Short mmCIF file of N, CA and C in Angstrom, two decimals:
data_model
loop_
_atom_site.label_atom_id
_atom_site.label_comp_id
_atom_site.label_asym_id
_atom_site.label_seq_id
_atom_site.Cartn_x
_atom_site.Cartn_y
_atom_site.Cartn_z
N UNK P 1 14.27 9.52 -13.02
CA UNK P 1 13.95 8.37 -12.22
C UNK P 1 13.41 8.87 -10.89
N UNK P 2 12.49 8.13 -10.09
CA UNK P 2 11.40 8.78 -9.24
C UNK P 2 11.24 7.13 -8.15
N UNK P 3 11.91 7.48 -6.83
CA UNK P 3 11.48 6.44 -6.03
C UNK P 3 11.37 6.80 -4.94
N UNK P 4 10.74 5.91 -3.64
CA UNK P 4 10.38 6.32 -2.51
C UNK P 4 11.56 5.29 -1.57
N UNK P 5 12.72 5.98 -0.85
CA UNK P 5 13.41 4.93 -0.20
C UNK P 5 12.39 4.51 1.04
N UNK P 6 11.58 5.03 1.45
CA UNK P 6 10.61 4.35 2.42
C UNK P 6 9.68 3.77 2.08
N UNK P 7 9.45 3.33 1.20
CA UNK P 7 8.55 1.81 0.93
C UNK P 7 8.93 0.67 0.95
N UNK P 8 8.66 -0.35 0.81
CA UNK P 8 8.89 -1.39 1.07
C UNK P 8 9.69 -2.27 -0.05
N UNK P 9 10.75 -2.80 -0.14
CA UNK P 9 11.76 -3.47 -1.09
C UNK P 9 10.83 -4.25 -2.01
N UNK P 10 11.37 -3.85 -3.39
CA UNK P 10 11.06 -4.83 -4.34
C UNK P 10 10.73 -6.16 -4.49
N UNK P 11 9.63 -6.80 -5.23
CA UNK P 11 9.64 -8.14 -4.78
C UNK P 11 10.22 -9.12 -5.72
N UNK P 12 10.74 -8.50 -6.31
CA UNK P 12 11.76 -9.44 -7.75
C UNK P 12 13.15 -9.13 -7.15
N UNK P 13 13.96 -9.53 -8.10
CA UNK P 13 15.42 -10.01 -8.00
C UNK P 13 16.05 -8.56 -7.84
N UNK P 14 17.36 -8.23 -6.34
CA UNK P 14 17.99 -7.19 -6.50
C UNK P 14 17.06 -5.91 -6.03
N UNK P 15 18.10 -4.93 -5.44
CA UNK P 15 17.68 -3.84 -5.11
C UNK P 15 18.27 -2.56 -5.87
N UNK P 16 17.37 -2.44 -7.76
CA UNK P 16 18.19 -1.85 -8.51
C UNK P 16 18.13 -0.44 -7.91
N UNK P 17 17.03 0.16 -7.22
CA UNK P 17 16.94 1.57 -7.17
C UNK P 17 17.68 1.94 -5.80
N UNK P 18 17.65 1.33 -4.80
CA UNK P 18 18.55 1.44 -3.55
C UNK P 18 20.01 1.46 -4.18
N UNK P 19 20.36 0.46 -5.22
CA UNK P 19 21.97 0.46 -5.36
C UNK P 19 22.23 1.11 -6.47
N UNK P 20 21.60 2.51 -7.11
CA UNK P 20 22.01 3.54 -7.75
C UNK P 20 21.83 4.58 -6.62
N UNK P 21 21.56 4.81 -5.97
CA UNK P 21 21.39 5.54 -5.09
C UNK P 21 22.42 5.42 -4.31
N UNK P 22 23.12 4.01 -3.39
CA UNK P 22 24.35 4.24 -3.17
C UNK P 22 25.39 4.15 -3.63
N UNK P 23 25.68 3.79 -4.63
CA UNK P 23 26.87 4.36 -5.52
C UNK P 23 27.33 5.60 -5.60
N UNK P 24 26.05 6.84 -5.45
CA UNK P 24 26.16 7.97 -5.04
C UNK P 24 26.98 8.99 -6.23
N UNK P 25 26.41 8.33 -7.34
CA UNK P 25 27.03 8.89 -8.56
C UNK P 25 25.49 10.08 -9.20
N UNK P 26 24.38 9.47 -8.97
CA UNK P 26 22.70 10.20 -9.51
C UNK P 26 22.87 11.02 -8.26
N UNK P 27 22.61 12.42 -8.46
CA UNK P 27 21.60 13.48 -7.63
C UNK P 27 20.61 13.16 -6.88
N UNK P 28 20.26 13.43 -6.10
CA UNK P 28 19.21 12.96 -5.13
C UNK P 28 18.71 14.39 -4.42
N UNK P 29 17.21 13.77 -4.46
CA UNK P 29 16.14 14.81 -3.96
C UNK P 29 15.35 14.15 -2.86
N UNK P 30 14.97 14.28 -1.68
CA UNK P 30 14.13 14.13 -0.63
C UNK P 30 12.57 14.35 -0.31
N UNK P 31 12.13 13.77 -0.93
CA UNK P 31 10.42 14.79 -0.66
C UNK P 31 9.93 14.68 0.61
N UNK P 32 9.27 15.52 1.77
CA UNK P 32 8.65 15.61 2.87
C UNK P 32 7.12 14.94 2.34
N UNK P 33 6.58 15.36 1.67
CA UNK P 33 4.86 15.12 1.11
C UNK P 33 4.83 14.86 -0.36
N UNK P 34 4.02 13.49 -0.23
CA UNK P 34 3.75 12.71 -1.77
C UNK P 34 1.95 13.09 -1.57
N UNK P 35 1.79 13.33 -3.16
CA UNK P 35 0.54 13.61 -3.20
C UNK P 35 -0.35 13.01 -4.17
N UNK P 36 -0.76 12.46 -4.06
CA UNK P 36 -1.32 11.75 -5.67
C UNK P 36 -2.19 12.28 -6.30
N UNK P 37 -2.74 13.15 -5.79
CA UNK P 37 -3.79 14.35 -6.64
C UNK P 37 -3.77 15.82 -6.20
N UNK P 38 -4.27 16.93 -6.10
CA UNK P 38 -4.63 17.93 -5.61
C UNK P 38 -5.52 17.67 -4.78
N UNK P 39 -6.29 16.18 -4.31
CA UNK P 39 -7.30 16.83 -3.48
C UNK P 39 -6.64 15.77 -2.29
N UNK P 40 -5.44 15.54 -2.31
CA UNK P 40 -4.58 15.02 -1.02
C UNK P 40 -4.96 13.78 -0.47
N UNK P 41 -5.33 12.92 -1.53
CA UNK P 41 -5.53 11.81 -1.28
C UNK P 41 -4.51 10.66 -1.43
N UNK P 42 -3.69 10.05 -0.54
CA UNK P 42 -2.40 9.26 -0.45
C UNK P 42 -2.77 7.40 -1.11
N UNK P 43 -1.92 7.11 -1.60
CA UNK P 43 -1.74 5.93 -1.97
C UNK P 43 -2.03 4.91 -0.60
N UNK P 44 -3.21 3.80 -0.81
CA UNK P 44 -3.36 3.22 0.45
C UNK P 44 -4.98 3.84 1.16
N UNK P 45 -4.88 5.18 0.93
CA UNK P 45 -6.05 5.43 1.66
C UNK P 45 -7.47 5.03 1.07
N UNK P 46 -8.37 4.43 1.64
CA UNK P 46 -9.61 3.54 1.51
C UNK P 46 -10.80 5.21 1.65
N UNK P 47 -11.86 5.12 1.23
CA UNK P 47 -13.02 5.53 1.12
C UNK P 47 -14.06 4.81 0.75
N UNK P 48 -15.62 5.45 1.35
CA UNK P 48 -16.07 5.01 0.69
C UNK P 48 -17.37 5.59 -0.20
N UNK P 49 -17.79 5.13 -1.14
CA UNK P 49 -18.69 6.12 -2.03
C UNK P 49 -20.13 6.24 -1.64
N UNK P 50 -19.97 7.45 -1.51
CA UNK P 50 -21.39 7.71 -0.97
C UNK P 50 -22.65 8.65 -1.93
N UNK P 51 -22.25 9.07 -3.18
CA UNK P 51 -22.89 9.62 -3.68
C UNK P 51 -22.93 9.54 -5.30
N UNK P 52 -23.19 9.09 -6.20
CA UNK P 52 -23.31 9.23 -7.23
C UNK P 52 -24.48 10.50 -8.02
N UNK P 53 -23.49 11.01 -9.55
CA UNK P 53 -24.66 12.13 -9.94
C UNK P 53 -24.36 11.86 -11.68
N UNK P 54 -25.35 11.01 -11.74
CA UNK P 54 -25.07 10.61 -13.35
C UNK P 54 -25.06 11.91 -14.28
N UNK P 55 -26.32 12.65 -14.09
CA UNK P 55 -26.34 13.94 -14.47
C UNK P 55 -25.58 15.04 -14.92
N UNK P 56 -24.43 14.91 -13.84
CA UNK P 56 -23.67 16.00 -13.84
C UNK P 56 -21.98 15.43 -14.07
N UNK P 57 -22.07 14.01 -13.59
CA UNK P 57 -20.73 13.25 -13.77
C UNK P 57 -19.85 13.03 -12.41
N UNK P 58 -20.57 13.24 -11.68
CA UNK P 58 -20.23 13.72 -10.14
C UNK P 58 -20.16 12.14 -9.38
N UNK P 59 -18.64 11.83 -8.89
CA UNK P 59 -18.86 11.11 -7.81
C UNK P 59 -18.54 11.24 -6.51
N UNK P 60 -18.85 11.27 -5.46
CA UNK P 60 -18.68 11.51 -3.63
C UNK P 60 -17.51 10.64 -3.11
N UNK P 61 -16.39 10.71 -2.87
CA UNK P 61 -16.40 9.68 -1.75
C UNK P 61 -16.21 10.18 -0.52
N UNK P 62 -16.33 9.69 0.50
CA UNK P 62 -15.95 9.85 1.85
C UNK P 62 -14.59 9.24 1.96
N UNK P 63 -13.51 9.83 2.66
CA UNK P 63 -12.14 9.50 3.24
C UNK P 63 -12.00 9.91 4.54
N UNK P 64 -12.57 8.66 5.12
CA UNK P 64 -12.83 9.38 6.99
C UNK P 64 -13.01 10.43 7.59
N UNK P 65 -14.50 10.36 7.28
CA UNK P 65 -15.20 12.11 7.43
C UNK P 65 -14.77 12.76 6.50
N UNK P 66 -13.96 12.84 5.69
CA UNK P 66 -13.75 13.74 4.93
C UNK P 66 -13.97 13.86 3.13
N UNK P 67 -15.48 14.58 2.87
CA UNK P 67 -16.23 13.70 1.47
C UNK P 67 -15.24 14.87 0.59
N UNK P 68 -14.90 14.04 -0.68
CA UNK P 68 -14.38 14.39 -1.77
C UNK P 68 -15.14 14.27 -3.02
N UNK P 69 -15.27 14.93 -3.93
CA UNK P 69 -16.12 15.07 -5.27
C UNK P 69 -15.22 14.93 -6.33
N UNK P 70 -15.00 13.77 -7.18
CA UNK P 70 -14.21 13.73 -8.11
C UNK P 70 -15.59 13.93 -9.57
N UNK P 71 -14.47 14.03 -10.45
CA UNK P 71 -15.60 14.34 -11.73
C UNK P 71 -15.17 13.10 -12.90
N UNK P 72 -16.12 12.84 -13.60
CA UNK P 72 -16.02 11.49 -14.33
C UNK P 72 -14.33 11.28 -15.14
N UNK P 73 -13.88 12.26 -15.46
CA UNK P 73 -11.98 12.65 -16.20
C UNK P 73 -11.51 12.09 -15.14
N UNK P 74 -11.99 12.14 -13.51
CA UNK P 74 -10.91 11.98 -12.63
C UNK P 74 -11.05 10.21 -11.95
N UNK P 75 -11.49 9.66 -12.71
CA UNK P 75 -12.06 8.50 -11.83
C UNK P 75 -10.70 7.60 -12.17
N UNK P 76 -10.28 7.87 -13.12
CA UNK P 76 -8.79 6.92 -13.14
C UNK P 76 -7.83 6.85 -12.11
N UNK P 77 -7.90 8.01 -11.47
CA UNK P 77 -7.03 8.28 -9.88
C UNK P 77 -7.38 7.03 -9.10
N UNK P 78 -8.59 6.85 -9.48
CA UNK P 78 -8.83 5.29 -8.34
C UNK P 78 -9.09 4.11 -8.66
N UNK P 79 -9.01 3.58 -7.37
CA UNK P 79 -8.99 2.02 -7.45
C UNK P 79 -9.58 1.58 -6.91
N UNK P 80 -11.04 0.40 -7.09
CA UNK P 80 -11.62 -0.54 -6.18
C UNK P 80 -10.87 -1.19 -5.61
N UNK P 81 -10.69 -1.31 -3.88
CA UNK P 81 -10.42 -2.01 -3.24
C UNK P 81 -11.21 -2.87 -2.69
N UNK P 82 -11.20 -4.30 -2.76
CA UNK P 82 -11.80 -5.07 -2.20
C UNK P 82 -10.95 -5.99 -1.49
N UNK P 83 -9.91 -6.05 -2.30
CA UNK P 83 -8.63 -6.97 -1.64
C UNK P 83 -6.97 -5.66 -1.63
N UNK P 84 -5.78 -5.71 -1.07
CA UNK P 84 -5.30 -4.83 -1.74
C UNK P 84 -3.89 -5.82 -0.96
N UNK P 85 -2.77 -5.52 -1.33
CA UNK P 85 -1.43 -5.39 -1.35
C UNK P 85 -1.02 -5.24 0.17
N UNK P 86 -0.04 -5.57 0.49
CA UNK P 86 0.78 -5.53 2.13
C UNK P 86 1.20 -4.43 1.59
N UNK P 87 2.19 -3.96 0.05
CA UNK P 87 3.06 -2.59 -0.32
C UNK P 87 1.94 -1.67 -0.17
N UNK P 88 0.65 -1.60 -0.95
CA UNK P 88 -0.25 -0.48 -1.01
C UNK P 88 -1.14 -0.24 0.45
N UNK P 89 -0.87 -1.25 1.20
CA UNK P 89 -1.75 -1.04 2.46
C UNK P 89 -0.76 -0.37 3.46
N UNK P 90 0.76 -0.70 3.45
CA UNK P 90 1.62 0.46 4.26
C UNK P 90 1.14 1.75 4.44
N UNK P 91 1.11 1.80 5.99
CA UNK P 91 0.78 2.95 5.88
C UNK P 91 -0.50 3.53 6.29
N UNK P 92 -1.27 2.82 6.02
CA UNK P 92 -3.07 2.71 6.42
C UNK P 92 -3.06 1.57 7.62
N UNK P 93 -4.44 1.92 8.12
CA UNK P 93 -5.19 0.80 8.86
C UNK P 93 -6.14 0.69 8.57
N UNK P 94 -6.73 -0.91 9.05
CA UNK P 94 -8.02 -1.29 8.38
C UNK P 94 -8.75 -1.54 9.77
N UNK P 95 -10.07 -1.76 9.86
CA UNK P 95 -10.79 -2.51 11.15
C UNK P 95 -10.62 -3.98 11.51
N UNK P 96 -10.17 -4.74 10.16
CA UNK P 96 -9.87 -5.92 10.43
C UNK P 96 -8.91 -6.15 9.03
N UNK P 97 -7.84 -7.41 9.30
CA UNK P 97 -7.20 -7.68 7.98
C UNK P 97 -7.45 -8.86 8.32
N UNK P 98 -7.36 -9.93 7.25
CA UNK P 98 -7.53 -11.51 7.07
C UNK P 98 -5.46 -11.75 5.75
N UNK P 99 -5.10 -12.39 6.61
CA UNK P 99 -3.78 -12.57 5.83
C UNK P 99 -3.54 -14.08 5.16
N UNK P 100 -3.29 -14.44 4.39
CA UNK P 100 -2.70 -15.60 3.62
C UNK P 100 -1.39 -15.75 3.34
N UNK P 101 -1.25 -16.99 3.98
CA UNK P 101 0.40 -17.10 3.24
C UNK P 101 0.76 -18.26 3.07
N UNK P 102 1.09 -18.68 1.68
CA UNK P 102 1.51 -20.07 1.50
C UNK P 102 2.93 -20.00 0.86
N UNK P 103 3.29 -20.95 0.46
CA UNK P 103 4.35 -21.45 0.02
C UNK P 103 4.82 -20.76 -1.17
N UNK P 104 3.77 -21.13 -1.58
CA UNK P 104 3.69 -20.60 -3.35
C UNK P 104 4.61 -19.49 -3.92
N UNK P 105 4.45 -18.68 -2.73
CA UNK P 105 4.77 -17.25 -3.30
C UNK P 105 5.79 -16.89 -2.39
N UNK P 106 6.76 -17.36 -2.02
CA UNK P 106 7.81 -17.89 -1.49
C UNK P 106 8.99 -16.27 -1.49
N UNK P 107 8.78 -15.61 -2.53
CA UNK P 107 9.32 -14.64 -2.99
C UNK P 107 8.95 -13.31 -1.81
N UNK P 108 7.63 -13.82 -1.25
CA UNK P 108 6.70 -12.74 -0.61
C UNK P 108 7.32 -13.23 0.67
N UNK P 109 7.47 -14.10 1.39
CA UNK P 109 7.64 -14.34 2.47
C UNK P 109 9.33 -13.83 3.41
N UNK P 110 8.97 -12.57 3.97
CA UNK P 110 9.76 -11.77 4.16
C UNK P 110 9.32 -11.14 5.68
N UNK P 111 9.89 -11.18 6.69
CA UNK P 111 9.86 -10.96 8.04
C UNK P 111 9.20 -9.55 8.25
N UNK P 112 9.55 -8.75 7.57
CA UNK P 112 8.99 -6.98 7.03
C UNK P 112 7.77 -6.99 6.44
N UNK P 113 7.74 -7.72 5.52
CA UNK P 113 6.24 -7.44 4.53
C UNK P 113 5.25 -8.48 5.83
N UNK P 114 5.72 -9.51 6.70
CA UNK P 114 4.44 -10.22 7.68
C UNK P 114 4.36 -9.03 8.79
N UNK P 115 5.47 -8.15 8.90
CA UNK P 115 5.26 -7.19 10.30
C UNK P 115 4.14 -6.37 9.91
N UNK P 116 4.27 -5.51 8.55
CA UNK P 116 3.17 -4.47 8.12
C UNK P 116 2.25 -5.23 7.86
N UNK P 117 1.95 -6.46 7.05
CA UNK P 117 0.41 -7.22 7.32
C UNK P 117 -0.26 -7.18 8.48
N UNK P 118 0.59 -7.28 9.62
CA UNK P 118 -0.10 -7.78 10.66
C UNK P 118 -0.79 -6.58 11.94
N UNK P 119 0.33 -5.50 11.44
CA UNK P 119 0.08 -4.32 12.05
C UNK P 119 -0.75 -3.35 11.60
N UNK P 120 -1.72 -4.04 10.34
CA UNK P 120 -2.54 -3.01 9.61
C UNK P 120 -4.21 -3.14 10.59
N UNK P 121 -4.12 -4.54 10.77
CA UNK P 121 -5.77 -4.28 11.66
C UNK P 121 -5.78 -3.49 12.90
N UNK P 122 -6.75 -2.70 12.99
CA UNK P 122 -6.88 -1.62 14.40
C UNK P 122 -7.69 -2.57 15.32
N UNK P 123 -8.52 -4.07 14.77
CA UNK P 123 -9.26 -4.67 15.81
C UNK P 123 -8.90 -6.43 15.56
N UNK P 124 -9.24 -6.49 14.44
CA UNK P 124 -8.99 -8.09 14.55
C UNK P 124 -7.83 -7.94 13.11
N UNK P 125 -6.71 -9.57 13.51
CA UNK P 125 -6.46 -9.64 12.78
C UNK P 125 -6.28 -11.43 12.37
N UNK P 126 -6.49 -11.81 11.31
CA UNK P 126 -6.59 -13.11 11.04
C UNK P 126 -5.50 -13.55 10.31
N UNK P 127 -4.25 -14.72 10.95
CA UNK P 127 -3.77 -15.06 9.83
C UNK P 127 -3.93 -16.57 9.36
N UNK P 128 -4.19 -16.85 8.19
CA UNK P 128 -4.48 -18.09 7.46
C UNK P 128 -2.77 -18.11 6.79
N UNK P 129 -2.51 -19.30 7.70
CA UNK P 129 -0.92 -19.64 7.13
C UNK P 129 -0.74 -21.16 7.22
N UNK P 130 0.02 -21.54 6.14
CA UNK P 130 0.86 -23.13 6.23
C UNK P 130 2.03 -22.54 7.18
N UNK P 131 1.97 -23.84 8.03
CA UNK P 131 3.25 -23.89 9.06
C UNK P 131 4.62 -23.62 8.71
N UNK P 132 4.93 -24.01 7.04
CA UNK P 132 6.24 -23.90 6.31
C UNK P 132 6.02 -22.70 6.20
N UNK P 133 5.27 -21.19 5.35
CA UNK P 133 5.00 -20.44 5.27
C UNK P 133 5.40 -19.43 6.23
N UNK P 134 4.97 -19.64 7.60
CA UNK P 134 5.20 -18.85 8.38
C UNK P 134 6.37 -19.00 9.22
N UNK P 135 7.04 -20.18 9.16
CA UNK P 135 8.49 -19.97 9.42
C UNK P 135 9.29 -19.54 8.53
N UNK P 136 8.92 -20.13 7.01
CA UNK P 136 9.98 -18.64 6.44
C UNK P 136 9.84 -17.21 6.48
N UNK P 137 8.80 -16.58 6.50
CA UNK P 137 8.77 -15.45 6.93
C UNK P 137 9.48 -14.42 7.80
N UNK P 138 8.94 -15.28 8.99
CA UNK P 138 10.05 -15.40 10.51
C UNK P 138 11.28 -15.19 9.79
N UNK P 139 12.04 -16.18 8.92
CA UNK P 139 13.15 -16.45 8.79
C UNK P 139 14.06 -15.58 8.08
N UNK P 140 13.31 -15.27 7.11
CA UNK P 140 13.39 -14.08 6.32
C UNK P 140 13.80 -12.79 6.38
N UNK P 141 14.81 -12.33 6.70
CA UNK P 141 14.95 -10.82 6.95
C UNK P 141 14.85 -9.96 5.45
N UNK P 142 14.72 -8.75 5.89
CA UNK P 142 14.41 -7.45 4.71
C UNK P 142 15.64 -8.04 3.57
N UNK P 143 16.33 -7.98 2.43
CA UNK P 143 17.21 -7.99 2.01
C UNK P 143 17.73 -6.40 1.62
N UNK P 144 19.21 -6.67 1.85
CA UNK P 144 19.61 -4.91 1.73
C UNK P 144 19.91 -4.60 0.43
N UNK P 145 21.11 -3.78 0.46
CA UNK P 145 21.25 -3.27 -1.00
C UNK P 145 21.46 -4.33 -1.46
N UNK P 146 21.44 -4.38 -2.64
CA UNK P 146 22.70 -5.46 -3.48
C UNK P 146 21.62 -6.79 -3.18
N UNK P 147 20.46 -7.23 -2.53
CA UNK P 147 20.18 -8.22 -3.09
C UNK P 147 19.47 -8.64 -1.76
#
């Protein structure tokens, strides 16, 4: 079993992996650096593609200044982002975020998951909210172990 206690709490029922962990009965390991490939590209981080080589199978991306060459085997490592996650955007910043929050998803509305939404834009940030919406949020604290 493989989890990160610094991400952000589950969004379904219960905190099963926090409360095997304190029971303190499973072994536990600490990692300093998560890596999702060899070429050190982190979960969250945005690029963008700058080069295609049908020829050879070759694609470019750029990861802020920094261009990477994946080869056609490796393209499963990624993901189009056009829209992405408050969990997968921890962690990153964007130039601007646009946020939604309604009712609906009631499950989402959590005082923690509106702090990292809101702290992801480096310039603008927009939130599109129902008034009910954003007081539960507010209202909402993290839930701990056990639930």
């Amino acid at each position: 079993m493989a989890g990160d206690v610094d991400q952000l709490p589950s969004v379904g029922p219960g905190a099963v992996f926090a409360d095997l962990i304190g029971v303190g009965s499973l072994p536990t390991l600490r990692l300093t650096e998560i890596f999702r490939d060899d070429k050190a590209v982190f979960n969250g981080d945005i690029g963008r593609i700058r080069a295609i080589d049908l020829d050879e199978g070759l694609l470019t991306i750029d990861f802020d200044g920094r261009p990477l060459t994946y080869e056609t085997g490796e393209l499963d490592a990624l993901a189009l982002a056009y829209a992405t996650s408050v969990h997968k955007a921890q962690g990153s910043e964007y130039p601007a975020v646009v946020i939604p929050l309604a009712t609906k998803h009631y499950t989402l509305l959590q005082r923690n998951l509106l702090y990292t939404a809101v702290t992801r834009g480096k310039r603008l940030m927009v939130l599109i909210a129902q008034p009910k919406a954003l007081a539960m949020a507010m209202a909402v604290k993290q839930p701990g172990p056990g639930g």
